[in-house]
PDB file of C-alpha atoms in Angstrom:
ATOM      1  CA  UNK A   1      63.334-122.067 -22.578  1.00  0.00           C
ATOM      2  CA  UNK A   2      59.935-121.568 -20.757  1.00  0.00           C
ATOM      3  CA  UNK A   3      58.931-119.469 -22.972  1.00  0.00           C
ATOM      4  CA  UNK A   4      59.799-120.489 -25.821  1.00  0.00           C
ATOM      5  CA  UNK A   5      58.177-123.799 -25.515  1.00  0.00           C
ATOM      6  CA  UNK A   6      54.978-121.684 -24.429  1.00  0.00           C
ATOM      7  CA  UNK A   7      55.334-119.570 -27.619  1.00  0.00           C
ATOM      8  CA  UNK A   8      55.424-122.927 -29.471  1.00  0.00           C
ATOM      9  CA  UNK A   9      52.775-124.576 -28.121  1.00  0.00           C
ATOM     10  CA  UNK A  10      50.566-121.607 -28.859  1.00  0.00           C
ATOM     11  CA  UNK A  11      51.713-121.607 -32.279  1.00  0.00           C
ATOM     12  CA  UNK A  12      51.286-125.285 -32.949  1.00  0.00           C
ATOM     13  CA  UNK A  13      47.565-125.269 -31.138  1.00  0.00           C
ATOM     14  CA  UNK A  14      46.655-121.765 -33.533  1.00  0.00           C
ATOM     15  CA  UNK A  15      48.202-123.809 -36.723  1.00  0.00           C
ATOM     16  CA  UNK A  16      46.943-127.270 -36.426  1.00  0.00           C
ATOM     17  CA  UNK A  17      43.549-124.619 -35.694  1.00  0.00           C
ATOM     18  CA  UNK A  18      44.513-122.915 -39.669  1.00  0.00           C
ATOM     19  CA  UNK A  19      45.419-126.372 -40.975  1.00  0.00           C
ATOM     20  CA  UNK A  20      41.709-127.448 -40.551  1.00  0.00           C
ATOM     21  CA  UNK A  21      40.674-124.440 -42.359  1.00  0.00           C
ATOM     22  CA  UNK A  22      43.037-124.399 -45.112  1.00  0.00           C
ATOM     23  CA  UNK A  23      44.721-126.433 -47.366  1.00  0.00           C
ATOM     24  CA  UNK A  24      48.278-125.950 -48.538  1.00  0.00           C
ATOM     25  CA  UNK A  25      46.539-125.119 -52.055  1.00  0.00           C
ATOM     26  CA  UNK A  26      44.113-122.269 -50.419  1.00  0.00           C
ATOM     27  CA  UNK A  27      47.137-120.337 -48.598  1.00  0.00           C
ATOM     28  CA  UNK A  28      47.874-116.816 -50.359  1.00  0.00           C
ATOM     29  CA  UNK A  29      50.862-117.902 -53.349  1.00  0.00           C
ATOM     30  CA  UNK A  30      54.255-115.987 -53.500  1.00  0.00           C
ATOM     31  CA  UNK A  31      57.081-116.931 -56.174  1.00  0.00           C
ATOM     32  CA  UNK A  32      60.525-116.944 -55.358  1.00  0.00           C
ATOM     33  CA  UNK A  33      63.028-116.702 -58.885  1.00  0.00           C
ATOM     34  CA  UNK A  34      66.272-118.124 -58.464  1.00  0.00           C
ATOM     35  CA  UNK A  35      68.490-114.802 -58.113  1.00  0.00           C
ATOM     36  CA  UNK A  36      66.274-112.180 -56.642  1.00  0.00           C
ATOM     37  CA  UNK A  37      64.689-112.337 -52.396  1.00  0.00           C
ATOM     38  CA  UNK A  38      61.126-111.961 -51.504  1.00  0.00           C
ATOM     39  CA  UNK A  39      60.948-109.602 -47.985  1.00  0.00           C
ATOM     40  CA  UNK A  40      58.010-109.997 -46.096  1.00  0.00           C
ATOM     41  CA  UNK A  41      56.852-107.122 -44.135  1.00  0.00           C
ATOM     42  CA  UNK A  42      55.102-107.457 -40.972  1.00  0.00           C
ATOM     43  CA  UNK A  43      53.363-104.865 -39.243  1.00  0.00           C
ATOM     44  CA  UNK A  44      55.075-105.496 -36.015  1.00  0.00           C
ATOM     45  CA  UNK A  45      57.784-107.740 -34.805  1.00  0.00           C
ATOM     46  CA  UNK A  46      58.362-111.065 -36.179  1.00  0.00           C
ATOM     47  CA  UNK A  47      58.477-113.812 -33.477  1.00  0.00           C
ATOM     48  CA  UNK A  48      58.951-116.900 -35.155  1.00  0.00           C
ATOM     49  CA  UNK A  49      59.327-118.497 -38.386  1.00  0.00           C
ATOM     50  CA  UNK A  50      59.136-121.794 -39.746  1.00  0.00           C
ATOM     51  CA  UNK A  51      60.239-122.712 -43.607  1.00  0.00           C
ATOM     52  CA  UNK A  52      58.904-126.363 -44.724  1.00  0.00           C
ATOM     53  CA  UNK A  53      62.236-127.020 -46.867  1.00  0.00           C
ATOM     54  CA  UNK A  54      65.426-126.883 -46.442  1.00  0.00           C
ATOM     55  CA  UNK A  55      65.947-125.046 -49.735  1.00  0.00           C
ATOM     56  CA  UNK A  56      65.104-121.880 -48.867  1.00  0.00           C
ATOM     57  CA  UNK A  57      67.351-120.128 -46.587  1.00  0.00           C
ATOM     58  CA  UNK A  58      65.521-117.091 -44.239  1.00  0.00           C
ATOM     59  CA  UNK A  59      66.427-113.971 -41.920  1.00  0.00           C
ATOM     60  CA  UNK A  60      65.453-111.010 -40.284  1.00  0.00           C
ATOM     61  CA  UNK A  61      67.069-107.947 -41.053  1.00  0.00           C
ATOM     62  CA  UNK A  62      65.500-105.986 -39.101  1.00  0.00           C
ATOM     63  CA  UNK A  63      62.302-107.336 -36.321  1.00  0.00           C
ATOM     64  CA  UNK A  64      59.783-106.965 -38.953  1.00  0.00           C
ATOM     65  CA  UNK A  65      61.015-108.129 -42.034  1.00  0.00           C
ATOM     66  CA  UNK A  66      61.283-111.543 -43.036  1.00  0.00           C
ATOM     67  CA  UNK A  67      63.895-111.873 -46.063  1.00  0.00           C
ATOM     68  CA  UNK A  68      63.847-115.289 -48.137  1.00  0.00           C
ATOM     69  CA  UNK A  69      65.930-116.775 -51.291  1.00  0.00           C
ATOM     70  CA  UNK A  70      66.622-119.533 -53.159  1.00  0.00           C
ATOM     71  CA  UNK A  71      69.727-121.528 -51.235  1.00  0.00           C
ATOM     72  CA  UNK A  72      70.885-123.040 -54.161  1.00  0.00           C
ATOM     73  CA  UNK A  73      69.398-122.637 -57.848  1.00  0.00           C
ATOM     74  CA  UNK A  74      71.069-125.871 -59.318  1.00  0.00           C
ATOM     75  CA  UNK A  75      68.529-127.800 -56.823  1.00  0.00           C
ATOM     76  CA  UNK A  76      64.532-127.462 -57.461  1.00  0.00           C
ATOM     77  CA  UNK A  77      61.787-127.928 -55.225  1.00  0.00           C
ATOM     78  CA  UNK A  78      57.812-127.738 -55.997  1.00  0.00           C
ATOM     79  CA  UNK A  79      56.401-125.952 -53.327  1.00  0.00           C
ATOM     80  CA  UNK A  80      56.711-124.891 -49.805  1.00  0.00           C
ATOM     81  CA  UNK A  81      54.931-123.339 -46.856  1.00  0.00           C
ATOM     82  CA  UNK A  82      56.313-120.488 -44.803  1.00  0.00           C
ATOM     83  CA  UNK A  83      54.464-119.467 -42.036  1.00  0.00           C
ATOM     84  CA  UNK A  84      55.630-116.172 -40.150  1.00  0.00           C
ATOM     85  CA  UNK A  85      54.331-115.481 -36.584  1.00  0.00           C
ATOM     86  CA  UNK A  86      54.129-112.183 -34.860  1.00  0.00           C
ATOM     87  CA  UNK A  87      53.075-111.075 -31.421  1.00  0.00           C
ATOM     88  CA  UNK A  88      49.715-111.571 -31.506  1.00  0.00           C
ATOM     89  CA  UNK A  89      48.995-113.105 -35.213  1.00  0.00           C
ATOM     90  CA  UNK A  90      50.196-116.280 -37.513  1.00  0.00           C
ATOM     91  CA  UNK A  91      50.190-115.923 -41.154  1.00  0.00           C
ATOM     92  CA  UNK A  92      51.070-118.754 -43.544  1.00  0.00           C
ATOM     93  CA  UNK A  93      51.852-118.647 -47.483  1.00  0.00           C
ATOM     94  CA  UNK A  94      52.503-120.847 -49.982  1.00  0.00           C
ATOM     95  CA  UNK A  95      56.089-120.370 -52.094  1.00  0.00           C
ATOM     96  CA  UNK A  96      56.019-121.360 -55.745  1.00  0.00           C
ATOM     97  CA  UNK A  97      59.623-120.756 -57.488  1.00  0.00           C
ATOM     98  CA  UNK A  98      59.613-119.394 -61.209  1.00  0.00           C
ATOM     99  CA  UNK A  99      62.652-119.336 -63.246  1.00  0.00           C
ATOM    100  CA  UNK A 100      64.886-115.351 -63.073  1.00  0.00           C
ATOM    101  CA  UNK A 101      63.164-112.876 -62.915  1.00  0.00           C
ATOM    102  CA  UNK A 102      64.387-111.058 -65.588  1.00  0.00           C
ATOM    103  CA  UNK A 103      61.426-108.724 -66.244  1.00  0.00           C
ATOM    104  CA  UNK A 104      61.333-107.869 -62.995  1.00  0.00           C
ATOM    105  CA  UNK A 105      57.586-109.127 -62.691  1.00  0.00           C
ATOM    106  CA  UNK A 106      57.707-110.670 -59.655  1.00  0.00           C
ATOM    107  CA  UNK A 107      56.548-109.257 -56.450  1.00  0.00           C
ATOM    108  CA  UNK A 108      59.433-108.798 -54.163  1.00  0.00           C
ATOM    109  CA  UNK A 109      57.674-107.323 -51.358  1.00  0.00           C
ATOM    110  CA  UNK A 110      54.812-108.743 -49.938  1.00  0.00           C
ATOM    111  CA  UNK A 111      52.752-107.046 -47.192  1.00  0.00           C
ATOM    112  CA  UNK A 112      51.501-109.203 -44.754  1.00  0.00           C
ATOM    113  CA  UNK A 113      47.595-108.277 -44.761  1.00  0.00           C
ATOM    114  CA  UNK A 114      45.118-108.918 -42.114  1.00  0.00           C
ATOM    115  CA  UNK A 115      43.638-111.114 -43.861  1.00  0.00           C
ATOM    116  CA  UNK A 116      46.031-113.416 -44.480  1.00  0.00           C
ATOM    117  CA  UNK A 117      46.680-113.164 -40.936  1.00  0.00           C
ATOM    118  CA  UNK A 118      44.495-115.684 -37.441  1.00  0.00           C
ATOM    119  CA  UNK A 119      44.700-113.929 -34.452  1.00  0.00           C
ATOM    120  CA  UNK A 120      47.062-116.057 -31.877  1.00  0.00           C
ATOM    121  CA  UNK A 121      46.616-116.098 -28.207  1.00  0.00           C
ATOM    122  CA  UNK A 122      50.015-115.743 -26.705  1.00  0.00           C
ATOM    123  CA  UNK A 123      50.271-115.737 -23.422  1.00  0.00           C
ATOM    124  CA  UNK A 124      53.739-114.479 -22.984  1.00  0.00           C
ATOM    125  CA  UNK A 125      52.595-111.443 -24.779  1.00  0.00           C
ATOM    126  CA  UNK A 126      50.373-108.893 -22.970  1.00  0.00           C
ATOM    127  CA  UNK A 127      49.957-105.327 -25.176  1.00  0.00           C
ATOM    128  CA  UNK A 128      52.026-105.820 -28.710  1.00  0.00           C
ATOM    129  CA  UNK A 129      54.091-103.234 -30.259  1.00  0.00           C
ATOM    130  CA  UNK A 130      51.179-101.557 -32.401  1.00  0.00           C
ATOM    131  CA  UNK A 131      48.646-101.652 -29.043  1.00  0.00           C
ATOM    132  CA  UNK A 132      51.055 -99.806 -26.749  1.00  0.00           C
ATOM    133  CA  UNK A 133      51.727 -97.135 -30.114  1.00  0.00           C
ATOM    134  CA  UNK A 134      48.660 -96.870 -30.535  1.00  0.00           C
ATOM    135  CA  UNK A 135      47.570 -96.185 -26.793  1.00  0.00           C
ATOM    136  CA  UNK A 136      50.243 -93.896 -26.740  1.00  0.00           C
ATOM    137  CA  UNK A 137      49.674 -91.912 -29.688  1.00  0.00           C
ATOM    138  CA  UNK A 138      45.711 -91.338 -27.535  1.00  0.00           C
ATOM    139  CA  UNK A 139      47.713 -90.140 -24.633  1.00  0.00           C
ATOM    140  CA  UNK A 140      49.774 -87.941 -26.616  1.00  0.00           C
ATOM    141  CA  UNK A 141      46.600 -86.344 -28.328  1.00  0.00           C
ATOM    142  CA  UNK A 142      45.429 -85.670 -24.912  1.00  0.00           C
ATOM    143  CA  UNK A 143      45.988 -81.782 -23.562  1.00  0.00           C
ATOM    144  CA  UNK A 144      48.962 -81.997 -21.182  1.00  0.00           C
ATOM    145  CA  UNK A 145      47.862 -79.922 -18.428  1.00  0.00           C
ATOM    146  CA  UNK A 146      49.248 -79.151 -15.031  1.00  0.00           C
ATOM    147  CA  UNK A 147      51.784 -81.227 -14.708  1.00  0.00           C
ATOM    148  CA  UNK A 148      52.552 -83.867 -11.913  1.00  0.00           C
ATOM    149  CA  UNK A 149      55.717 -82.851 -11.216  1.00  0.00           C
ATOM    150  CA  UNK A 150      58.222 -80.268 -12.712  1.00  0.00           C
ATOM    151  CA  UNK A 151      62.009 -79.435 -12.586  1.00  0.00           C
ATOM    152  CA  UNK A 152      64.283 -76.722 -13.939  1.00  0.00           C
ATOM    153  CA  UNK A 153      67.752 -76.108 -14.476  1.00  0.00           C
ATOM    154  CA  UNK A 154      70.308 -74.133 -17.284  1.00  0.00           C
ATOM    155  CA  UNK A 155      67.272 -72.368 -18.917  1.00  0.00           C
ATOM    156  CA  UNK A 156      65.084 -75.365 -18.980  1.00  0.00           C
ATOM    157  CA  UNK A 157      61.989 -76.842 -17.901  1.00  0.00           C
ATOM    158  CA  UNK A 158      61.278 -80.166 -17.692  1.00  0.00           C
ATOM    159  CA  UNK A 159      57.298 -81.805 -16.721  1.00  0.00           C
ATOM    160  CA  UNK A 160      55.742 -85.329 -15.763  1.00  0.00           C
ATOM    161  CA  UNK A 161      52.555 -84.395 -17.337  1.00  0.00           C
ATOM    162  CA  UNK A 162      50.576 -87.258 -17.112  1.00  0.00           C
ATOM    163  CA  UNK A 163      50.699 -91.058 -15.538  1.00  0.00           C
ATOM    164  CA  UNK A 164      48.316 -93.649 -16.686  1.00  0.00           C
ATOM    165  CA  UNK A 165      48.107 -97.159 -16.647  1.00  0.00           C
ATOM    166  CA  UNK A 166      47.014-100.005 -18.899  1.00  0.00           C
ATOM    167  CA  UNK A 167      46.850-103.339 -17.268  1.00  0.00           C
ATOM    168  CA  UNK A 168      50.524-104.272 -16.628  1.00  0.00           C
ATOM    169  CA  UNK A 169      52.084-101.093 -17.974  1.00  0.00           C
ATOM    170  CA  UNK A 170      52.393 -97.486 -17.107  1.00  0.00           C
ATOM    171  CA  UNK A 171      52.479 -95.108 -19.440  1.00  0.00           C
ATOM    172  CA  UNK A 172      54.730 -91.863 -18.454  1.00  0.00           C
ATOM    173  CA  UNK A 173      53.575 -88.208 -20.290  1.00  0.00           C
ATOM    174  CA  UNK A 174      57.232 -86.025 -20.515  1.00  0.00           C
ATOM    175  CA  UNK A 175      57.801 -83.057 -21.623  1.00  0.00           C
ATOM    176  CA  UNK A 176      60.844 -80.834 -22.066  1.00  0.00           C
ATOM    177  CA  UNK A 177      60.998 -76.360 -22.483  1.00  0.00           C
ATOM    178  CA  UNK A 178      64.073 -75.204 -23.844  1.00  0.00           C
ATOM    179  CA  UNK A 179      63.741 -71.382 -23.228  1.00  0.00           C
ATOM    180  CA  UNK A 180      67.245 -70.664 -24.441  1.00  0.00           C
ATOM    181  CA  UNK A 181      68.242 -69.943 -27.594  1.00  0.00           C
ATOM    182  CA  UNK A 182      70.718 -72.963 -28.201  1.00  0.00           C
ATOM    183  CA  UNK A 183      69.046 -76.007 -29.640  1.00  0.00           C
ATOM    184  CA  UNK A 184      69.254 -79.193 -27.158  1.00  0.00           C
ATOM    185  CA  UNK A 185      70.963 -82.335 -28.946  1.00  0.00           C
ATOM    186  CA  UNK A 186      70.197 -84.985 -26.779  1.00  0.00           C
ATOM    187  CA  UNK A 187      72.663 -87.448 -25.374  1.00  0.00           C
ATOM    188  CA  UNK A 188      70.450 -89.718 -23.396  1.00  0.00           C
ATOM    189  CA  UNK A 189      67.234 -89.742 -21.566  1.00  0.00           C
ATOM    190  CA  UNK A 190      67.479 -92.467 -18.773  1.00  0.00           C
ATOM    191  CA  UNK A 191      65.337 -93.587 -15.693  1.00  0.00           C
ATOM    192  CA  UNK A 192      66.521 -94.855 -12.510  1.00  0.00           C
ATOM    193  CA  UNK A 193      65.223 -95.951  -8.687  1.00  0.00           C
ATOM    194  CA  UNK A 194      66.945 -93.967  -6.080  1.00  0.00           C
ATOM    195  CA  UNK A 195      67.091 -93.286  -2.641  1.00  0.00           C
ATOM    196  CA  UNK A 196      64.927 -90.340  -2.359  1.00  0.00           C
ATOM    197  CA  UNK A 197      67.763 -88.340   0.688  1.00  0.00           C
ATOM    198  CA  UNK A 198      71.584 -88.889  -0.103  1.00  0.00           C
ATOM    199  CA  UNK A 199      73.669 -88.109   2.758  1.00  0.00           C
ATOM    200  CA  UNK A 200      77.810 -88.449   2.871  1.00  0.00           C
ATOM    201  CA  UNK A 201      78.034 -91.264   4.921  1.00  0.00           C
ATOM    202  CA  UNK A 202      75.519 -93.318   3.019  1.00  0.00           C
ATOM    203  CA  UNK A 203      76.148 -95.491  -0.524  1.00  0.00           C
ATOM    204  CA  UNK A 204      73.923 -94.583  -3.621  1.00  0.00           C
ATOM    205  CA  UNK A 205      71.928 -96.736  -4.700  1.00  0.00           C
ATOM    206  CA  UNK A 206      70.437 -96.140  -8.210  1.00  0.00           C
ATOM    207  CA  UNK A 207      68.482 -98.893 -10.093  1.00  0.00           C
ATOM    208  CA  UNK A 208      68.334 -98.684 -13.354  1.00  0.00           C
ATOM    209  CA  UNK A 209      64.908 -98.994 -15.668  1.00  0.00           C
ATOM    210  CA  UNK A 210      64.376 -99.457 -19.069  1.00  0.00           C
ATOM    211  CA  UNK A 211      61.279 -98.497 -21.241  1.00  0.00           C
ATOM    212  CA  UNK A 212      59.660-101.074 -23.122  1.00  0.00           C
ATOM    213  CA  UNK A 213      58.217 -98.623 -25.413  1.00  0.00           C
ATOM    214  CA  UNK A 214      59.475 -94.925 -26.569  1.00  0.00           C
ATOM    215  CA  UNK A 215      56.351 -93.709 -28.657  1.00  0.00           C
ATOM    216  CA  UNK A 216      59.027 -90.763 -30.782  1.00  0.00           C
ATOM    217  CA  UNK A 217      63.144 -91.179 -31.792  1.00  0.00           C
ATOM    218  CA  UNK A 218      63.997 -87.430 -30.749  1.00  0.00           C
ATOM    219  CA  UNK A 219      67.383 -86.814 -31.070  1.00  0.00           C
ATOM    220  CA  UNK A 220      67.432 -82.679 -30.410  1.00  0.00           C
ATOM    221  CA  UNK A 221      64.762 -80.089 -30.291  1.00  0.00           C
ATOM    222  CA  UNK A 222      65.075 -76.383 -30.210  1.00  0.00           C
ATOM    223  CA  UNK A 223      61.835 -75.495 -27.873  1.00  0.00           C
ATOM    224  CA  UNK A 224      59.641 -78.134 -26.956  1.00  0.00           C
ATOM    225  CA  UNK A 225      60.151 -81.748 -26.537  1.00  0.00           C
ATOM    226  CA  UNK A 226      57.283 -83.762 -25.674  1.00  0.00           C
ATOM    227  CA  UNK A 227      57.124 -87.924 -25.817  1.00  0.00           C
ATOM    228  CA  UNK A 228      55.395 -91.195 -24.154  1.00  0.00           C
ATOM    229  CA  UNK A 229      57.018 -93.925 -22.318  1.00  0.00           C
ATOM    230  CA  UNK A 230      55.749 -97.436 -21.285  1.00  0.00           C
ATOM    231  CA  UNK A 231      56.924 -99.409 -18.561  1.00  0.00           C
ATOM    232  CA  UNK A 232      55.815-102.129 -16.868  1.00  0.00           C
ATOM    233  CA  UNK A 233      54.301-101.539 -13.789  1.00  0.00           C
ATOM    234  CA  UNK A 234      57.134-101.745 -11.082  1.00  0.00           C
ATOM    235  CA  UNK A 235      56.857-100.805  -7.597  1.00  0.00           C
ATOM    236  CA  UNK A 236      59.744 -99.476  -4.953  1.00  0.00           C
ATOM    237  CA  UNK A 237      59.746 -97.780  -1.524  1.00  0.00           C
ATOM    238  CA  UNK A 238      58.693 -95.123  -0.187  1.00  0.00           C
ATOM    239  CA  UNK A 239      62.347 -93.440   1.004  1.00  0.00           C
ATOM    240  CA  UNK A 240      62.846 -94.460  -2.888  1.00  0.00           C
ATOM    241  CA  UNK A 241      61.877 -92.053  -6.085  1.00  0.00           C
ATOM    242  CA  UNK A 242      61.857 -92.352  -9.695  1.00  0.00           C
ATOM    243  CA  UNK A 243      64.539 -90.187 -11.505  1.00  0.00           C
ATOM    244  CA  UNK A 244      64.219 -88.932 -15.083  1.00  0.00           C
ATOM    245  CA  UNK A 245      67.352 -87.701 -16.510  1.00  0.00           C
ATOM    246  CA  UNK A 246      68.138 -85.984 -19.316  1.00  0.00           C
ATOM    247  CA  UNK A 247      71.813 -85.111 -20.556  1.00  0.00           C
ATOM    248  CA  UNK A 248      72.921 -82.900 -22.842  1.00  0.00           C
ATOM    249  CA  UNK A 249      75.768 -84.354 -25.864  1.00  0.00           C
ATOM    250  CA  UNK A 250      77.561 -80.950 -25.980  1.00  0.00           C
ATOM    251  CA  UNK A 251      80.450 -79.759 -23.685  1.00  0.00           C
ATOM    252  CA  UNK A 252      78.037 -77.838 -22.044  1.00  0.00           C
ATOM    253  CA  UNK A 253      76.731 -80.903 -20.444  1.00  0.00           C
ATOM    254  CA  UNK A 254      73.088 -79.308 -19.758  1.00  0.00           C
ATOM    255  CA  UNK A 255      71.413 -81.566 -16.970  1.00  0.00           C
ATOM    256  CA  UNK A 256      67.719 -82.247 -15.876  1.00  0.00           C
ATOM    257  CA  UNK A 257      66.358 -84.531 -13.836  1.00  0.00           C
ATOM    258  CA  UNK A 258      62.725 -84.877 -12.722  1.00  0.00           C
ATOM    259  CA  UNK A 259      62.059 -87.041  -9.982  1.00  0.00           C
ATOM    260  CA  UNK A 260      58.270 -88.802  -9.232  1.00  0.00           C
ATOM    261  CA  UNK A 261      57.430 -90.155  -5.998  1.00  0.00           C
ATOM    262  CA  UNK A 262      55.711 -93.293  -5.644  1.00  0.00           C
ATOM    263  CA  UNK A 263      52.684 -92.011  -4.742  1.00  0.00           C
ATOM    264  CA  UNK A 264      52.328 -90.326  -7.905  1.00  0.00           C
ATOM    265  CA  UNK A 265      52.024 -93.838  -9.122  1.00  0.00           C
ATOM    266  CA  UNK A 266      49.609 -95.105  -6.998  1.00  0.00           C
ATOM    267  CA  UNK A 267      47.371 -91.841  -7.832  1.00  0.00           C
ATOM    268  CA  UNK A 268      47.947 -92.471 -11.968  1.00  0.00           C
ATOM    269  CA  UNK A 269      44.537 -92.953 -13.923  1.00  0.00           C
ATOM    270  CA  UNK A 270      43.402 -95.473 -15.880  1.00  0.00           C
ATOM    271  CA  UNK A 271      44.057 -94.915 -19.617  1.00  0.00           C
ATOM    272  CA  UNK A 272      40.735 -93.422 -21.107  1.00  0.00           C
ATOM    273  CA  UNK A 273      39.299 -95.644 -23.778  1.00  0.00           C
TER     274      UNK A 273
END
């Protein structure tokens, strides 16, 4: 509830700030016919939308979209303002309805454009989706190196090649060999806290932690794998270590784990600008 109401104050403070700029009649016009949807697209994740009549319905089918129609074409209304706010941006637009559009005229996707877009100062948000892909596209053009640390098992090879950080976040450099000749589907690449020495008499204790960011969706590979994750920055003890696991989907059940030490955190560069 926090931070929603933190989210909302920023938005009303940024609008009433776009409202002295603009006038309903200066915002960029979109028409809505009676039987087709307008969509929206954002170039990130939608946060928050508001709709200034009740006559137009709205949803998100996926984070970035924004999908709108008439709620009921027997009822008219002149005009109305929908204003769509992302991570770090607020965009408003004017909607004009038009009768069918049965020569398929009207624009039925709209882009949202920078400018159309005022930058907005959330403080709940530090790096948005596009920053961190964009950050880790840089670290992915960078030559990985000797790595960090390294693992093998079953004919592969896995590296940590690089560890930077960005503020709040880390940003983990991971690569994958396959020096066999049968392709690697993958079944799940997960990351965990545990104790760093397991003996019988002790319990296991394995924390769990989940990227905020995977720069590539790579389901298999036949050689190399290689891919950037973001976390934020978390911290654990020393008798701890960070696991990286990958699993294999076949029966053959192909394991490798890579494990970093916390120290290999507390050495990680700055990102380079």
């Amino acid at each position: 509830m926090k931070k929603y109401l933190l989210l909302l104050t920023a938005i009303i403070a940024v609008a009433g700030q776009c409202f002295a700029q603009l006038n309903k009649r200066d915002l960029p016009v979109v028409y809505l016919p009676d039987n087709v949807s307008v969509h929206f697209v954002s170039p990130g994740p939608i946060r928050f939308v508001d709709i200034s009549v009740k006559d137009i319905s709205g949803d998100l089918p996926v984070p970035n979209v924004l999908r709108i129609h008439v709620r009921d074409s027997l009822r008219r209304f002149n005009d109305a303002v929908v204003t769509i706010t992302g991570e770090k941006f607020i965009a408003q637009y004017r909607v004009v309805p038009c009768r069918d559009d049965r020569d398929g005229t009207v624009q039925t996707e709209i882009a949202i454009e920078p400018s159309d877009c005022r930058p907005l100062d959330n403080p709940e948000i530090g790096l948005s989706q596009l920053e961190l892909k964009a950050n880790a596209l840089r670290l992915l053009a960078i030559r990985p190196g000797n790595p960090i640390e390294d693992a093998k098992a079953f004919g592969m090879q896995g590296y940590l090649y690089h560890i930077y950080t960005l503020g709040d976040y880390i940003f983990l450099d991971i690569g994958f060999h396959n020096k066999t000749k049968l392709p690697y589907a993958i079944d799940q690449l997960h990351f965990s806290i545990e104790d760093k020495k397991v003996t019988k008499a002790s319990t296991v204790q394995s924390v769990v932690v989940t990227p905020l960011f995977i720069l590539q969706d790579i389901p298999a590979f036949d050689k190399y794998y290689r891919n950037i994750f973001v976390f934020k920055k978390l911290t654990f003890p020393g008798n701890k270590v960070f696991s990286i696991g990958l699993s294999e989907k076949q029966l053959s059940g192909r394991i490798l784990t890579l494990k970093a030490n916390y120290q290999d955190l507390l050495r990680a560069d700055v990102l380079p600008k």
